[in-house]
XYZ file of C-alpha atoms in Angstrom:
459
model
C 45.061 -45.025 -57.168
C 44.277 -48.665 -56.386
C 42.431 -49.570 -53.200
C 43.905 -52.587 -51.426
C 42.682 -54.963 -48.748
C 44.729 -56.912 -46.235
C 44.041 -60.397 -44.899
C 43.658 -60.594 -41.099
C 46.146 -62.438 -38.918
C 45.193 -64.639 -35.971
C 46.050 -62.363 -33.053
C 43.620 -59.449 -33.113
C 43.282 -56.380 -30.888
C 40.264 -55.579 -28.698
C 41.359 -52.044 -27.792
C 39.048 -49.043 -27.791
C 38.431 -48.089 -31.412
C 37.311 -44.452 -31.639
C 35.498 -43.084 -34.681
C 37.756 -41.303 -37.137
C 36.961 -37.903 -38.625
C 35.614 -39.645 -41.753
C 33.438 -41.992 -39.675
C 32.100 -38.986 -37.780
C 31.349 -37.048 -40.955
C 29.489 -39.968 -42.524
C 27.537 -40.420 -39.280
C 26.465 -36.786 -39.290
C 25.539 -36.976 -42.981
C 23.511 -40.106 -42.224
C 21.501 -38.157 -39.661
C 20.796 -35.521 -42.313
C 20.300 -37.538 -45.506
C 19.729 -41.084 -44.240
C 20.963 -43.777 -46.635
C 21.466 -41.478 -49.623
C 24.810 -43.115 -50.408
C 25.727 -46.744 -49.700
C 28.388 -49.137 -50.959
C 27.532 -52.354 -52.776
C 29.624 -55.458 -53.388
C 27.787 -57.657 -55.880
C 28.351 -61.106 -57.365
C 26.860 -62.676 -60.488
C 26.983 -66.491 -60.635
C 26.090 -68.676 -63.603
C 24.990 -71.535 -61.312
C 22.569 -71.749 -58.363
C 23.804 -71.128 -54.802
C 22.012 -72.875 -51.968
C 20.295 -71.049 -49.133
C 22.396 -72.954 -46.592
C 25.666 -71.655 -48.073
C 24.510 -68.038 -47.949
C 23.147 -68.520 -44.417
C 26.607 -69.673 -43.323
C 28.245 -66.738 -45.150
C 25.821 -64.374 -43.403
C 26.650 -65.926 -40.019
C 30.373 -65.293 -40.570
C 29.743 -61.658 -41.527
C 27.569 -61.212 -38.426
C 30.595 -61.937 -36.224
C 33.157 -60.166 -38.385
C 34.613 -56.761 -39.157
C 31.366 -55.239 -40.452
C 29.394 -56.203 -37.340
C 29.879 -53.003 -35.369
C 27.785 -50.249 -33.852
C 28.447 -46.701 -32.708
C 28.614 -46.195 -28.939
C 28.076 -42.510 -28.171
C 29.559 -40.700 -25.171
C 28.172 -38.127 -22.750
C 31.504 -36.379 -22.179
C 31.769 -33.245 -24.355
C 34.395 -33.516 -27.112
C 35.076 -37.210 -26.435
C 34.760 -39.277 -29.593
C 32.224 -42.103 -29.908
C 33.717 -45.562 -30.316
C 32.941 -48.838 -32.034
C 31.665 -51.901 -30.179
C 30.420 -55.253 -31.542
C 26.905 -55.226 -32.972
C 24.517 -57.560 -31.121
C 22.268 -58.066 -34.158
C 22.198 -57.800 -37.939
C 19.652 -57.529 -40.710
C 18.544 -61.010 -41.851
C 19.542 -62.549 -45.156
C 17.299 -61.336 -47.955
C 16.232 -64.332 -50.048
C 14.121 -63.595 -53.122
C 12.316 -66.533 -54.722
C 11.196 -64.807 -57.932
C 13.831 -65.317 -60.675
C 15.423 -62.176 -62.146
C 15.601 -61.805 -65.939
C 18.776 -60.543 -67.641
C 17.237 -57.154 -68.410
C 16.184 -56.782 -64.754
C 19.555 -57.467 -63.128
C 20.653 -53.845 -62.709
C 17.262 -52.922 -61.285
C 17.445 -55.805 -58.801
C 20.891 -54.719 -57.627
C 19.692 -51.133 -57.251
C 16.625 -52.252 -55.279
C 18.886 -53.946 -52.715
C 20.410 -50.557 -51.858
C 17.152 -49.329 -50.341
C 17.903 -50.303 -46.761
C 17.168 -48.470 -43.505
C 20.505 -48.645 -41.710
C 20.938 -47.708 -38.045
C 24.610 -47.213 -37.057
C 23.862 -46.932 -33.336
C 22.018 -50.261 -33.374
C 24.666 -51.910 -35.535
C 22.364 -52.441 -38.509
C 24.935 -51.336 -41.070
C 25.000 -54.121 -43.699
C 22.609 -56.377 -45.572
C 23.240 -59.557 -47.577
C 20.641 -60.607 -50.146
C 20.334 -63.045 -53.036
C 18.012 -64.017 -55.870
C 17.898 -66.680 -58.611
C 18.058 -65.716 -62.280
C 15.861 -66.991 -65.081
C 18.927 -68.589 -66.674
C 19.686 -70.739 -63.614
C 22.256 -68.475 -61.958
C 22.310 -66.489 -58.725
C 22.700 -62.807 -57.892
C 24.209 -61.848 -54.538
C 24.408 -58.344 -53.051
C 26.125 -56.995 -49.952
C 25.085 -53.411 -49.222
C 26.964 -51.515 -46.497
C 26.633 -48.178 -44.755
C 29.537 -45.816 -45.409
C 29.413 -44.860 -41.720
C 30.756 -48.280 -40.746
C 32.935 -49.276 -43.702
C 34.706 -48.003 -46.788
C 35.506 -50.207 -49.780
C 38.701 -51.549 -48.258
C 36.910 -52.480 -45.023
C 34.232 -54.378 -46.947
C 36.801 -56.361 -48.941
C 38.744 -57.098 -45.732
C 35.636 -58.310 -43.894
C 34.319 -60.373 -46.795
C 37.722 -61.923 -47.517
C 37.993 -63.066 -43.902
C 34.416 -64.409 -43.819
C 34.895 -66.379 -47.049
C 38.201 -67.844 -45.871
C 36.575 -69.041 -42.642
C 33.701 -70.460 -44.681
C 36.091 -72.529 -46.806
C 37.854 -73.813 -43.668
C 34.437 -74.739 -42.229
C 35.122 -72.739 -39.060
C 32.365 -71.725 -36.686
C 31.499 -68.003 -36.579
C 33.681 -66.543 -33.821
C 34.139 -62.829 -33.231
C 37.331 -63.123 -31.192
C 39.071 -65.445 -33.679
C 38.042 -63.539 -36.808
C 38.319 -60.005 -38.138
C 35.509 -59.138 -35.704
C 38.138 -58.983 -32.972
C 39.372 -55.737 -34.483
C 36.074 -53.913 -33.977
C 37.017 -52.864 -30.447
C 35.378 -52.763 -27.034
C 34.319 -50.341 -24.330
C 37.143 -48.994 -22.151
C 37.459 -50.538 -18.658
C 37.007 -47.122 -17.007
C 34.615 -45.385 -19.382
C 34.457 -41.948 -17.709
C 38.223 -41.658 -17.260
C 38.909 -42.830 -20.807
C 36.384 -40.413 -22.300
C 37.760 -37.471 -20.300
C 41.240 -38.352 -21.528
C 40.033 -38.558 -25.126
C 38.225 -35.226 -24.826
C 41.460 -33.588 -23.724
C 43.359 -35.209 -26.574
C 40.758 -33.986 -29.046
C 41.038 -30.397 -27.833
C 44.809 -30.574 -28.210
C 44.332 -32.002 -31.711
C 42.056 -29.083 -32.577
C 44.716 -26.566 -31.538
C 47.379 -28.427 -33.516
C 45.060 -28.645 -36.533
C 44.300 -24.924 -36.440
C 48.014 -24.131 -36.444
C 48.669 -26.503 -39.338
C 45.706 -25.102 -41.276
C 47.003 -21.570 -40.843
C 50.444 -22.639 -42.052
C 48.881 -24.308 -45.112
C 46.441 -21.472 -45.842
C 48.032 -20.785 -49.236
C 47.704 -24.409 -50.417
C 44.954 -24.802 -53.002
C 43.102 -27.688 -54.633
C 41.587 -27.979 -58.107
C 38.120 -26.443 -58.175
C 35.016 -28.089 -59.567
C 33.449 -26.641 -62.680
C 30.143 -24.920 -61.781
C 27.096 -26.754 -63.071
C 25.655 -24.833 -66.056
C 22.286 -23.211 -65.425
C 19.987 -24.793 -67.997
C 16.224 -25.391 -68.001
C 15.556 -28.556 -65.945
C 14.109 -31.566 -67.709
C 10.633 -32.696 -66.677
C 11.369 -35.636 -64.360
C 9.464 -37.557 -61.668
C 9.435 -36.124 -58.146
C 11.623 -39.072 -57.113
C 14.365 -39.842 -59.634
C 16.951 -42.650 -59.677
C 20.417 -41.830 -61.084
C 21.329 -43.641 -64.285
C 23.585 -46.636 -63.708
C 25.352 -49.131 -65.963
C 27.710 -52.078 -65.554
C 30.008 -52.904 -68.460
C 32.765 -55.461 -68.987
C 35.858 -55.035 -71.164
C 38.966 -57.055 -71.974
C 41.832 -56.122 -69.624
C 44.539 -56.713 -72.243
C 42.746 -54.366 -74.631
C 42.330 -51.789 -71.858
C 46.033 -51.865 -70.964
C 47.108 -51.806 -74.621
C 45.042 -48.673 -75.236
C 46.483 -47.016 -72.121
C 50.058 -47.855 -73.168
C 49.497 -46.667 -76.739
C 48.489 -43.253 -75.405
C 51.352 -42.983 -72.864
C 49.074 -43.679 -69.924
C 48.296 -46.195 -67.201
C 45.379 -48.460 -66.334
C 44.258 -45.920 -63.746
C 44.793 -42.975 -66.080
C 42.495 -44.450 -68.718
C 39.780 -44.848 -66.079
C 40.129 -41.169 -65.159
C 40.094 -40.125 -68.810
C 36.888 -42.080 -69.463
C 35.183 -40.374 -66.527
C 36.248 -36.896 -67.582
C 35.398 -37.591 -71.227
C 31.939 -38.874 -70.293
C 31.259 -35.736 -68.268
C 32.405 -33.549 -71.148
C 30.318 -35.388 -73.752
C 27.216 -34.864 -71.632
C 27.528 -31.062 -71.887
C 28.016 -30.755 -68.139
C 31.256 -28.838 -68.783
C 32.245 -26.676 -71.707
C 34.998 -27.183 -74.245
C 38.560 -26.871 -72.834
C 37.147 -26.971 -69.294
C 39.278 -28.143 -66.370
C 37.415 -30.974 -64.639
C 38.129 -31.837 -61.018
C 38.529 -35.601 -60.643
C 38.604 -37.100 -57.140
C 40.540 -40.346 -56.734
C 39.999 -42.410 -53.559
C 43.280 -43.698 -52.125
C 43.339 -46.372 -49.417
C 45.356 -45.722 -46.256
C 44.409 -49.107 -44.765
C 47.171 -51.176 -43.165
C 47.326 -54.783 -41.949
C 44.831 -55.418 -39.119
C 43.624 -51.824 -39.365
C 40.544 -51.392 -37.115
C 39.230 -48.252 -38.824
C 35.846 -48.304 -40.527
C 36.948 -45.642 -43.013
C 40.614 -45.400 -43.970
C 40.509 -43.673 -47.338
C 41.668 -40.262 -48.444
C 40.902 -38.469 -51.675
C 43.402 -37.161 -54.210
C 41.957 -34.345 -56.352
C 43.457 -33.596 -59.746
C 42.531 -31.323 -62.638
C 41.891 -32.860 -66.079
C 41.552 -30.738 -69.219
C 38.594 -31.695 -71.459
C 38.706 -30.984 -75.177
C 35.755 -31.920 -77.371
C 37.970 -32.406 -80.424
C 40.527 -34.741 -78.862
C 40.954 -37.471 -76.252
C 42.068 -36.706 -72.697
C 45.882 -36.484 -72.470
C 46.851 -39.623 -70.503
C 50.407 -38.395 -69.997
C 49.115 -35.247 -68.314
C 46.803 -37.366 -66.137
C 49.727 -39.527 -64.987
C 51.741 -36.437 -64.059
C 48.810 -34.894 -62.182
C 48.192 -38.070 -60.139
C 51.854 -38.327 -59.133
C 51.910 -34.664 -58.144
C 48.752 -35.019 -56.020
C 50.043 -38.142 -54.261
C 53.321 -36.420 -53.421
C 51.556 -33.305 -52.125
C 49.265 -35.257 -49.777
C 52.224 -37.004 -48.144
C 53.518 -33.671 -46.839
C 51.462 -31.714 -44.241
C 52.917 -28.484 -45.606
C 51.288 -29.120 -48.991
C 48.059 -30.627 -47.640
C 45.056 -28.264 -47.958
C 44.015 -26.446 -44.813
C 40.624 -28.158 -44.661
C 42.300 -31.538 -44.101
C 43.990 -30.202 -40.974
C 40.644 -29.062 -39.563
C 39.181 -32.556 -39.206
C 39.554 -32.584 -35.381
C 37.584 -29.319 -35.293
C 34.911 -30.857 -37.522
C 34.438 -33.652 -34.991
C 33.691 -31.388 -32.037
C 31.401 -28.953 -33.833
C 27.706 -29.329 -32.934
C 25.676 -31.375 -35.367
C 23.499 -28.421 -36.403
C 26.622 -26.532 -37.532
C 27.734 -29.466 -39.701
C 24.208 -29.735 -41.063
C 24.448 -26.116 -42.234
C 27.677 -26.802 -44.082
C 26.340 -30.085 -45.463
C 23.359 -28.313 -47.018
C 25.704 -26.037 -48.931
C 28.361 -28.650 -49.763
C 28.907 -29.915 -53.288
C 29.338 -33.517 -54.395
C 32.272 -34.637 -56.579
C 31.740 -33.858 -60.255
C 33.862 -36.845 -61.278
C 34.844 -39.640 -58.881
C 37.022 -42.508 -60.177
C 37.715 -45.506 -57.928
C 40.243 -48.141 -58.988
C 39.808 -51.303 -56.927
C 42.471 -53.118 -58.942
C 42.499 -56.900 -58.606
C 41.175 -56.917 -55.039
C 37.895 -58.445 -56.271
C 39.822 -61.665 -57.012
C 40.039 -62.358 -53.287
C 36.268 -62.291 -52.826
C 35.112 -63.883 -56.088
C 34.505 -67.380 -54.677
C 31.731 -68.203 -52.196
C 32.170 -71.755 -50.983
C 32.900 -73.815 -54.098
C 31.239 -71.349 -56.459
C 33.303 -68.872 -58.478
C 31.472 -65.750 -59.655
C 31.258 -64.948 -63.338
C 31.571 -61.281 -62.357
C 32.167 -59.220 -59.224
C 31.548 -55.511 -58.950
C 31.879 -52.954 -56.209
C 30.344 -49.514 -56.422
C 28.771 -46.682 -54.451
C 25.015 -46.462 -54.966
C 23.300 -43.076 -55.001
C 19.734 -43.699 -53.922
C 16.515 -42.299 -55.351
C 15.776 -38.687 -54.466
C 14.376 -35.328 -55.445
C 15.970 -34.179 -58.748
C 16.300 -30.700 -57.235
C 18.621 -32.123 -54.581
C 20.897 -33.686 -57.204
C 20.998 -30.361 -59.053
C 21.747 -28.445 -55.856
C 24.733 -30.572 -54.813
C 25.962 -30.603 -58.439
C 26.758 -34.321 -58.430
C 28.274 -35.634 -61.660
C 29.605 -39.085 -62.621
C 31.091 -41.935 -60.617
C 33.184 -44.794 -62.065
C 34.355 -47.908 -60.184
C 36.933 -50.223 -61.797
C 37.812 -53.777 -60.788
C 39.373 -56.728 -62.572
C 39.906 -60.458 -62.108
C 43.137 -60.279 -64.069
C 41.405 -60.929 -67.393
C 38.208 -58.887 -67.541
C 37.495 -55.337 -66.420
C 34.172 -54.743 -64.675
C 33.264 -51.071 -64.752
C 30.325 -49.696 -62.782
C 29.179 -46.232 -63.857
C 26.656 -44.005 -62.105
C 25.608 -40.636 -63.546
C 23.580 -38.503 -61.154
C 23.129 -35.232 -63.025
C 19.403 -35.493 -63.842
C 19.505 -33.115 -66.807
C 22.573 -34.607 -68.523
C 21.847 -38.271 -67.803
C 18.070 -38.500 -67.384
C 17.925 -42.204 -68.312
C 20.110 -45.287 -68.481
C 19.746 -45.172 -72.279
C 21.234 -41.667 -72.377
C 24.167 -42.780 -70.254
C 24.779 -45.840 -72.430
C 24.779 -43.760 -75.624
C 27.324 -41.280 -74.266
C 29.470 -43.989 -72.731
C 29.499 -45.988 -75.969
C 30.737 -42.923 -77.864
C 33.521 -42.441 -75.301
C 34.580 -46.096 -75.572
C 34.571 -45.827 -79.370
C 36.888 -42.831 -79.260
C 39.479 -44.955 -77.446
C 38.931 -48.105 -79.516
C 37.518 -50.059 -76.550
C 34.929 -52.817 -77.021
C 32.307 -52.784 -74.236
C 29.920 -55.585 -73.242
C 26.997 -54.064 -71.349
C 24.971 -55.940 -68.745
């Protein structure tokens, strides 16, 4: 499923903007794991960008949709809400040029940020020159305050205002959607608390009615002797570019779609690694944007889980993938066929943090996550008068204890975007014993590309 962004209009709302269930979950996970998972929008330019241009871009972002902080409430069961952030992390400006073989490491290093959602420190813009005369730019964001669609929305608005040479202005930009405190805070919070309790009752009834609805299950991680790794290990990551016409031709030849080929590559990569056995059913999670025009939500994405059969002697069946995606999308549009856990989100929001922490410690990460951003990167590819040679967007899994990655059974993550001509694919593999190094990941990924007749160009 393709994530989409929507350009802001002029008249923007300043209503109270309460945290959604997803915002709340990411906030609680942040309190437990810190910045273990962040999103990154990254640009690669062949020419130099001036400090002044990036300062002006930063100033627009600081008054825009990303510039928000969590305002907590004292009323039990009332949801926190978003208000404008009074400050932001400064522009990171590296002066030491980055060599071609250091680019991925530089991007990864930018993800190591100490975010603070309650202070509004939830994004960081940074840049560095390259040894070949170009410029690298990175925007890292906390998942508490923005999903991929929110980032593209905020950046698209900031860049448009930059081109029009408009002064940073929260009320006239996408920042007007962030929200404000209610005029009568106590009364509004009491009203919201009551609404939340009613939502919990409704959710419990819906969950009971949908108790027989099931989702595809993840394949248990095989118990194998752990590899000897450092106490702090960074997941293997790769960025690769491919020709879009070739990609689509391969998908069509095998009765599939652009999105289906992405899913097949992810499942095939996981299978080649030995993470799952032959003829295993792999659960693939597909983010699907629910964002609408002038949507104030920080997170407005749902996940569609499907089951993909892996066979070591043949390619993934793209026709079966297409059917599975359609079936999942149809099921999630009907509350009667939506899994019970989805209906329990209001209950999740009112549970004490220590209860959520217990569940979080036993929760499992997706074994295969495939995000199709489509051509949305085209709208954010130009900063000022400079058009990027490549744009990528990806989640970044930060450095951690290998035992933690084994415990949550995290697998592979693929993010697809295109400018209409070239595919940029960001791949992260966080199973420490199947993908211990970037070289291992590249070898397995190359074999998977070869099996489909795709020609990769690795960064």
